[in-house]
Coordinates of C-alpha atoms in Angstrom, one line a residue:
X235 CA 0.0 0.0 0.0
X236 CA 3.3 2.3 1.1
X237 CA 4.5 1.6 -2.2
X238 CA 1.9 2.4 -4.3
X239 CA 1.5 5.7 -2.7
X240 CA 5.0 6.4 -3.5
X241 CA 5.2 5.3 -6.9
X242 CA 2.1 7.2 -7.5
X243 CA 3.2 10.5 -6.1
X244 CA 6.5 9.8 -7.7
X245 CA 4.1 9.7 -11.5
X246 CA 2.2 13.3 -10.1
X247 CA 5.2 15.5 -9.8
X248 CA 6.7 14.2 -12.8
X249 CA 3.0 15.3 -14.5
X250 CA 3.3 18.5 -12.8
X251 CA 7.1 18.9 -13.8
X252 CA 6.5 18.6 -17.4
X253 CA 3.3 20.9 -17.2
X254 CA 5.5 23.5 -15.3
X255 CA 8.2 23.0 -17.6
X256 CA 6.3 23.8 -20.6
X257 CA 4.2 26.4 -19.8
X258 CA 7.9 28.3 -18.7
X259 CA 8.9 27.2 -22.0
X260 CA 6.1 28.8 -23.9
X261 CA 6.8 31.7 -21.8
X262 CA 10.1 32.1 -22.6
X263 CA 9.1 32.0 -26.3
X264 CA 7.0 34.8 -25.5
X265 CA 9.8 36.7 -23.9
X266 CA 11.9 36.5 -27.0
X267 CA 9.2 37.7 -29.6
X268 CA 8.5 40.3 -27.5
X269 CA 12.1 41.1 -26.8
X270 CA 12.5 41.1 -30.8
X271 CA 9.7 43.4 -31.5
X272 CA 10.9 46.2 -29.1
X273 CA 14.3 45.9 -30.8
X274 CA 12.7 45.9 -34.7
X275 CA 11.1 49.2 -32.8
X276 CA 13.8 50.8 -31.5
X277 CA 16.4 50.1 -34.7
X278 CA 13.3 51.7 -37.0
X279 CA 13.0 55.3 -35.0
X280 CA 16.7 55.2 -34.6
X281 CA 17.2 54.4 -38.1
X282 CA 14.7 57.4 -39.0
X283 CA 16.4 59.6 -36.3
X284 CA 18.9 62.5 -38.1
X285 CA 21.3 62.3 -35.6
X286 CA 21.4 58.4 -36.7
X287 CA 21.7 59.2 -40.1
X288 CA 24.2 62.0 -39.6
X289 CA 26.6 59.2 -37.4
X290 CA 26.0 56.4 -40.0
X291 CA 26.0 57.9 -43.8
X292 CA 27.1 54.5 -45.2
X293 CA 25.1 52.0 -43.5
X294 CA 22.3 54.2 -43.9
X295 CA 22.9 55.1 -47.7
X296 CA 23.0 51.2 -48.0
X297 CA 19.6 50.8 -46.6
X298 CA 18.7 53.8 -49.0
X299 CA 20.6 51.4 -52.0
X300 CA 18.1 48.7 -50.6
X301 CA 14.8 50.5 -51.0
X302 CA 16.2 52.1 -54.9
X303 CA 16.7 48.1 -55.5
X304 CA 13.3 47.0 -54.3
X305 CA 11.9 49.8 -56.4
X306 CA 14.4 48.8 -59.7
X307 CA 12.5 45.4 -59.1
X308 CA 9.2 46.5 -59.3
X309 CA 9.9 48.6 -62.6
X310 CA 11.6 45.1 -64.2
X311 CA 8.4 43.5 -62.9
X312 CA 6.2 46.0 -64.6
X313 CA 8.1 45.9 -67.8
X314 CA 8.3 42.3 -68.3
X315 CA 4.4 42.6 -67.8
X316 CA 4.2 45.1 -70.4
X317 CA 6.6 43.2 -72.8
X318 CA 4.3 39.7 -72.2
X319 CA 0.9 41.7 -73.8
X320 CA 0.6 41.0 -77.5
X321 CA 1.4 43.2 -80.2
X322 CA -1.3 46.0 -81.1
X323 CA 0.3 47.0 -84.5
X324 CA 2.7 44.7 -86.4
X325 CA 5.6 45.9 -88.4
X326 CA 5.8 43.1 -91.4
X327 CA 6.4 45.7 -94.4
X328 CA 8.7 43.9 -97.0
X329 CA 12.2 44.9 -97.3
X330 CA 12.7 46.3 -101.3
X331 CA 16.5 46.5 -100.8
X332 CA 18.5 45.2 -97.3
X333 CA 21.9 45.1 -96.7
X334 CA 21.9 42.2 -94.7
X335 CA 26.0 42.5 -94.4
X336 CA 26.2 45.7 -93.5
X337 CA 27.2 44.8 -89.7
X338 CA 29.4 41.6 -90.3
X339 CA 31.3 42.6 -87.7
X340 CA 30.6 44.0 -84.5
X341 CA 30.4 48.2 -84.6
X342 CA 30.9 50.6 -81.7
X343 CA 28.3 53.1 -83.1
X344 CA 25.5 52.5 -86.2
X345 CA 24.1 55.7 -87.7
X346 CA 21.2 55.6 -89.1
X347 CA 19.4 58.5 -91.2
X348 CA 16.0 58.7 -92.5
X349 CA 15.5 59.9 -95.5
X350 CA 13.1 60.3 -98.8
X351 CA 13.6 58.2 -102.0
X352 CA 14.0 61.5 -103.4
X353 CA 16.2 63.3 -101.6
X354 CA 19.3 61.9 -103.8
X355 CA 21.6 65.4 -103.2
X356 CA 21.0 65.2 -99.6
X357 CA 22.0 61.6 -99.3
X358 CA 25.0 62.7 -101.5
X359 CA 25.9 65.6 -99.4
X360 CA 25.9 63.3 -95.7
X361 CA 28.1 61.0 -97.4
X362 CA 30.4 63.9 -98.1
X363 CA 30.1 64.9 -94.5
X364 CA 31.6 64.4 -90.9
X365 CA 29.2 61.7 -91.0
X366 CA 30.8 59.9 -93.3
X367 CA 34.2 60.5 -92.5
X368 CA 33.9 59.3 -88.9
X369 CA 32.0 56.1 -90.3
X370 CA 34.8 55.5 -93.1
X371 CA 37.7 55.6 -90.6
X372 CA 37.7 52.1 -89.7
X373 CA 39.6 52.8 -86.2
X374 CA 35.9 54.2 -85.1
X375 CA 34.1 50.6 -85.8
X376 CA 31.3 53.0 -87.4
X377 CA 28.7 52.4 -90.5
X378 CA 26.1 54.9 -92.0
X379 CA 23.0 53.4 -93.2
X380 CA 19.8 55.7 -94.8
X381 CA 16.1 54.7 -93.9
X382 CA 13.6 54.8 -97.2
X383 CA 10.1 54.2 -98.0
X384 CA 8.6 53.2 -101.4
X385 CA 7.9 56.2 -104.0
X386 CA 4.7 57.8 -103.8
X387 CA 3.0 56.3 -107.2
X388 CA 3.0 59.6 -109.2
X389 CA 4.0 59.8 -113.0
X390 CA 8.4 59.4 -112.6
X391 CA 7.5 57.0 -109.4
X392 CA 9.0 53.7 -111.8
X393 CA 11.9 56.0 -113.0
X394 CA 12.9 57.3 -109.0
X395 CA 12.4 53.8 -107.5
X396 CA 15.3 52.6 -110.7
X397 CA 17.8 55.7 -109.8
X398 CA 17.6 54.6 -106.1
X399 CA 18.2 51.0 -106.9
X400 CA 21.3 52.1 -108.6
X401 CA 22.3 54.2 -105.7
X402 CA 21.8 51.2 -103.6
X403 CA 23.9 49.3 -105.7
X404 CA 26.8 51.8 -106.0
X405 CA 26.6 52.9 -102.4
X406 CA 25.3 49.8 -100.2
X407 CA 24.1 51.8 -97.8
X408 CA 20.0 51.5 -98.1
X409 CA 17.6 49.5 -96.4
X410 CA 13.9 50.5 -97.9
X411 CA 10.6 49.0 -97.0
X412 CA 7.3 48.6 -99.0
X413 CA 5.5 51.4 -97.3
X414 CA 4.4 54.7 -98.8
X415 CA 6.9 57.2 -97.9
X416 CA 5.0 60.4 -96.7
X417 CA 5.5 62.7 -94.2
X418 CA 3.1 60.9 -91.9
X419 CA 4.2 57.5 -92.1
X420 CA 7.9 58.6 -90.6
X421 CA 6.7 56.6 -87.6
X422 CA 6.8 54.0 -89.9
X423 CA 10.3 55.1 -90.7
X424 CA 11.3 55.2 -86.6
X425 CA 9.9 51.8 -86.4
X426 CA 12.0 50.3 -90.0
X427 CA 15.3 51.9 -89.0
X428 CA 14.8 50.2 -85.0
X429 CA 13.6 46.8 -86.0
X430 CA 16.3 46.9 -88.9
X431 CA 19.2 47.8 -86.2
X432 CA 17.9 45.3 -84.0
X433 CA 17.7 42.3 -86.1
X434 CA 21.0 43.0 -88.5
X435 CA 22.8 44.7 -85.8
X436 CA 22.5 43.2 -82.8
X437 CA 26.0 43.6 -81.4
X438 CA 26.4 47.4 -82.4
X439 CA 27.4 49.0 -79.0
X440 CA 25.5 52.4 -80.0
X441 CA 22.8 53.5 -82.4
X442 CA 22.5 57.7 -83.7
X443 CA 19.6 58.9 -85.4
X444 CA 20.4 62.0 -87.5
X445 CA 18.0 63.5 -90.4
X446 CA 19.8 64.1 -93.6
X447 CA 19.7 67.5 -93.2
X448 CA 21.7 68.4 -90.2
X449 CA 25.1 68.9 -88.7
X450 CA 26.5 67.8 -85.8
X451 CA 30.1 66.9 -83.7
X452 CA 30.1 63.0 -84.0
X453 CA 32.8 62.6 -81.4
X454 CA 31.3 64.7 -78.8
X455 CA 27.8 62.5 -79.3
X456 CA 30.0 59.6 -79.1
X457 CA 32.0 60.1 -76.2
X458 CA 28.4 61.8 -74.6
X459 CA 27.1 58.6 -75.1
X460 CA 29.8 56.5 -73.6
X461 CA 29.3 58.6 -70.5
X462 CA 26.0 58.2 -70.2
X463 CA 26.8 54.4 -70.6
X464 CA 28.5 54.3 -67.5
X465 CA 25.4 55.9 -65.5
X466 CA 22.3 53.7 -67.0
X467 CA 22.3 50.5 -68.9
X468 CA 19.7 51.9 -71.5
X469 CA 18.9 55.6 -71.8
X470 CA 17.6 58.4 -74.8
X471 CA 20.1 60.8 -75.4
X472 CA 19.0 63.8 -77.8
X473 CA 17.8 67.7 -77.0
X474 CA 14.2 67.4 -74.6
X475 CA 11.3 69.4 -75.0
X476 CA 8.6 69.4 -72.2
X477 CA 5.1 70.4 -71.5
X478 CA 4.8 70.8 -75.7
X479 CA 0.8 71.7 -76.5
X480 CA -0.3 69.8 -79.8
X481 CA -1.3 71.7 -82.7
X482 CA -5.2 71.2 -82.9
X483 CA -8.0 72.5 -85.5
X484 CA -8.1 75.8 -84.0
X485 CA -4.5 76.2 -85.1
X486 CA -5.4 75.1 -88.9
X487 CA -5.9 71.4 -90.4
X488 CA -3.2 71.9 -92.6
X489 CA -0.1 72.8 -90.5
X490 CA 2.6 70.4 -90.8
X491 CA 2.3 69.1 -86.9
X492 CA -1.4 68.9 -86.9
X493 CA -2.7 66.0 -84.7
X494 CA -6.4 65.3 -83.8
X495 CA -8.2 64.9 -80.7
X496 CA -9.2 61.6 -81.7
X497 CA -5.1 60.2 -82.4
X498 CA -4.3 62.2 -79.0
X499 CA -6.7 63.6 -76.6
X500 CA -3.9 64.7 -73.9
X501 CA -4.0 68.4 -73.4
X502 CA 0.1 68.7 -73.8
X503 CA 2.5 66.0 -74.9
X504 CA 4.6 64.1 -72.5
X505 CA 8.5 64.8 -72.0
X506 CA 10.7 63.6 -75.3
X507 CA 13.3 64.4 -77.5
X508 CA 13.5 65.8 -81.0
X509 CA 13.8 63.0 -83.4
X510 CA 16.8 65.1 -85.8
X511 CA 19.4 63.8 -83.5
X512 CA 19.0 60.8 -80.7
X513 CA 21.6 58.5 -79.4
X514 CA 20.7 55.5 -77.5
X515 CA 22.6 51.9 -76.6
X516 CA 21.7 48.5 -79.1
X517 CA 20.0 47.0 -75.9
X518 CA 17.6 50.7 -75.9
X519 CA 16.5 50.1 -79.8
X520 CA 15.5 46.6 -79.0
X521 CA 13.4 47.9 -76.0
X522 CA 11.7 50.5 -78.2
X523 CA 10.9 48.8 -81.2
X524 CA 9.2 45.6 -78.9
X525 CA 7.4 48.7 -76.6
X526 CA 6.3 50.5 -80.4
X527 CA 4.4 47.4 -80.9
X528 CA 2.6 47.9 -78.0
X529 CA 1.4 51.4 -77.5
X530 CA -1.2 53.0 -79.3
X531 CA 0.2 54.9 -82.3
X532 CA 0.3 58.7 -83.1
X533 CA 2.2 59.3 -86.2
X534 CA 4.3 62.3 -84.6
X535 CA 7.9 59.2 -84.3
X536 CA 9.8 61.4 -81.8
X537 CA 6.9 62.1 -79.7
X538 CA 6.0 58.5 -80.0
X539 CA 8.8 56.6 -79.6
X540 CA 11.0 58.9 -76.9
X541 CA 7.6 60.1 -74.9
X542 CA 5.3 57.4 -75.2
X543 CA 7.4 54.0 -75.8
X544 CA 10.4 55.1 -73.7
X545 CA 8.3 54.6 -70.2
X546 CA 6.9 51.3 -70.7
X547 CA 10.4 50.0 -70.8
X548 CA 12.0 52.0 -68.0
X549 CA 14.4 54.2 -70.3
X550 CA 15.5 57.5 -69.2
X551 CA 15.6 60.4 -71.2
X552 CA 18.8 62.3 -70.8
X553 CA 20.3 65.6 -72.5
X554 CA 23.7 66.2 -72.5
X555 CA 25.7 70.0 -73.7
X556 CA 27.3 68.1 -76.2
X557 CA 24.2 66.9 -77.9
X558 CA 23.3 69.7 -80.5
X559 CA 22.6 70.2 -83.9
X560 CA 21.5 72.3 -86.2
X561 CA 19.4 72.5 -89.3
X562 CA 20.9 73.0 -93.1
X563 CA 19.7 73.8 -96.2
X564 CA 21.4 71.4 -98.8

């Protein structure tokens, strides 16, 4: 009977031990998330304290780094979301003359110039230019390539479309698609000379856009480019214009930038560059021919494609004082 008593009490305290010993264990537990929630506390006001910040610039500028990260993230993850929509417009006009070998090798800069079937004395006079010279000195890696559209049909359409053949033959430095070439299709023209870039020159390390009748300082784009380069991965260098109010009806139908309400209903444009002169990296081109596909068209190309396409894929807009140029009458 003694010993049953004893064993028995011996079986109660050990109960009582292991019910004690766990409810100080989930105390404990308690402790500690309570003891790491007043120091989570503490580090945030004294992380948001100036006299913090003033004692500890690098650890908090890292933290800073942290947040501009999480927010570079969000911007890829928006993009990529953007980039997965399908295409609104297509861009499948045949090519009527390609020179498919014009970037056999890899080139440091690609200029490209739009131009009319036309305009044969201007194409003559860039490739008498600084242009020229800078993409004929093979130590610069550089090639010049005009942008064309087919020949309005009029009466000498047959005999202009023969004389630019020839000129492509001699020269080699044409691409021309089957659209009409008009004033209003040079989106069309933006579009041919970035999907052209992209998919013949893929390993060009820079692309300039420059009409046929400007001048400019190559080098000092270049090397404006190249620094630029070592700031942001893809950018738009060129001259920016902001707050710019279309030209509507009131302001006469037949002016040369007339755009209707219907093709843009925004009371002023968005920030973007003027389309005579724009630098931007290979990767940039590839970016804003895909986002060109994807955003609803308005036939003003610089407007378009540096104000409208360039924020859909994250690419800054940048001026620099040695991007200029100026306007010349051939």
């Amino acid at each position: 009977m003694i010993m049953l008593s004893y064993h028995h009490g011996i079986k109660i305290i050990r109960r009582r031990g292991a019910e004690t010993w766990s409810t100080q264990t989930l105390l404990f537990f308690i402790f500690v998330v309570l003891l790491c929630c007043s120091m989570l506390v503490n580090f945030i006001f004294l992380f948001k304290s100036p006299r913090y910040r003033s004692k500890c610039p690098h650890f908090t500028a890292e933290l800073y780094q942290m947040n501009d990260l999480r927010n570079e993230v969000a911007e890829l993850k928006n993009m990529v979301t953007f980039l997965a929509e399908p295409a609104i417009t297509d861009h499948n006009y045949t090519y009527l003359l390609n020179p498919k070998n014009a970037c056999r090798e890899p080139l440091e800069l690609l200029i490209v110039v739009p131009s009319a079937p036309g305009n044969f004395a201007r194409r003559m006079k860039v490739r008498q230019s600084s242009r020229a010279d800078y993409a004929n000195d093979p130590k610069n890696k550089a090639r010049l390539v005009f942008f064309l559209g087919r020949q309005v049909s009029e009466g000498n359409d047959l005999e202009t479309q023969l004389s630019v053949d020839e000129e492509a033959e001699k020269y080699g430095d044409i691409v021309q698609e089957d659209f009409v070439d008009v004033y209003r299709n040079i989106r069309l023209k933006a579009m041919s000379m970035l999907k052209w870039a992209s998919t013949y020159c893929p390993r060009t390390r820079f692309v300039l856009r420059t009409d046929d009748d400007i001048r400019t300082n190559i080098p000092k784009t270049v090397a404006a480019m190249k620094r630029a380069s070592q700031r942001l991965a893809n950018f738009i260098l060129g001259l920016k214009e902001e707050s710019t109010v279309p030209v509507r009806r009131s302001q006469g139908v037949n002016s040369k930038y007339f755009i209707s309400y219907e093709e843009y209903p925004e009371a002023t444009f968005p920030p973007f560059a003027y389309g005579g002169l724009l630098g931007y990296p290979i990767s940039t081109v590839k970016l804003l021919y895909q986002a060109s596909l994807r955003v609803k068209p308005i036939w003003l190309d610089d407007v378009f494609i540096t104000g409208l396409c360039a924020p859909k894929v994250n690419v800054a807009l940048l001026s620099d004082p040695d991007i200029d140029f100026e306007h010349h009458a051939w």
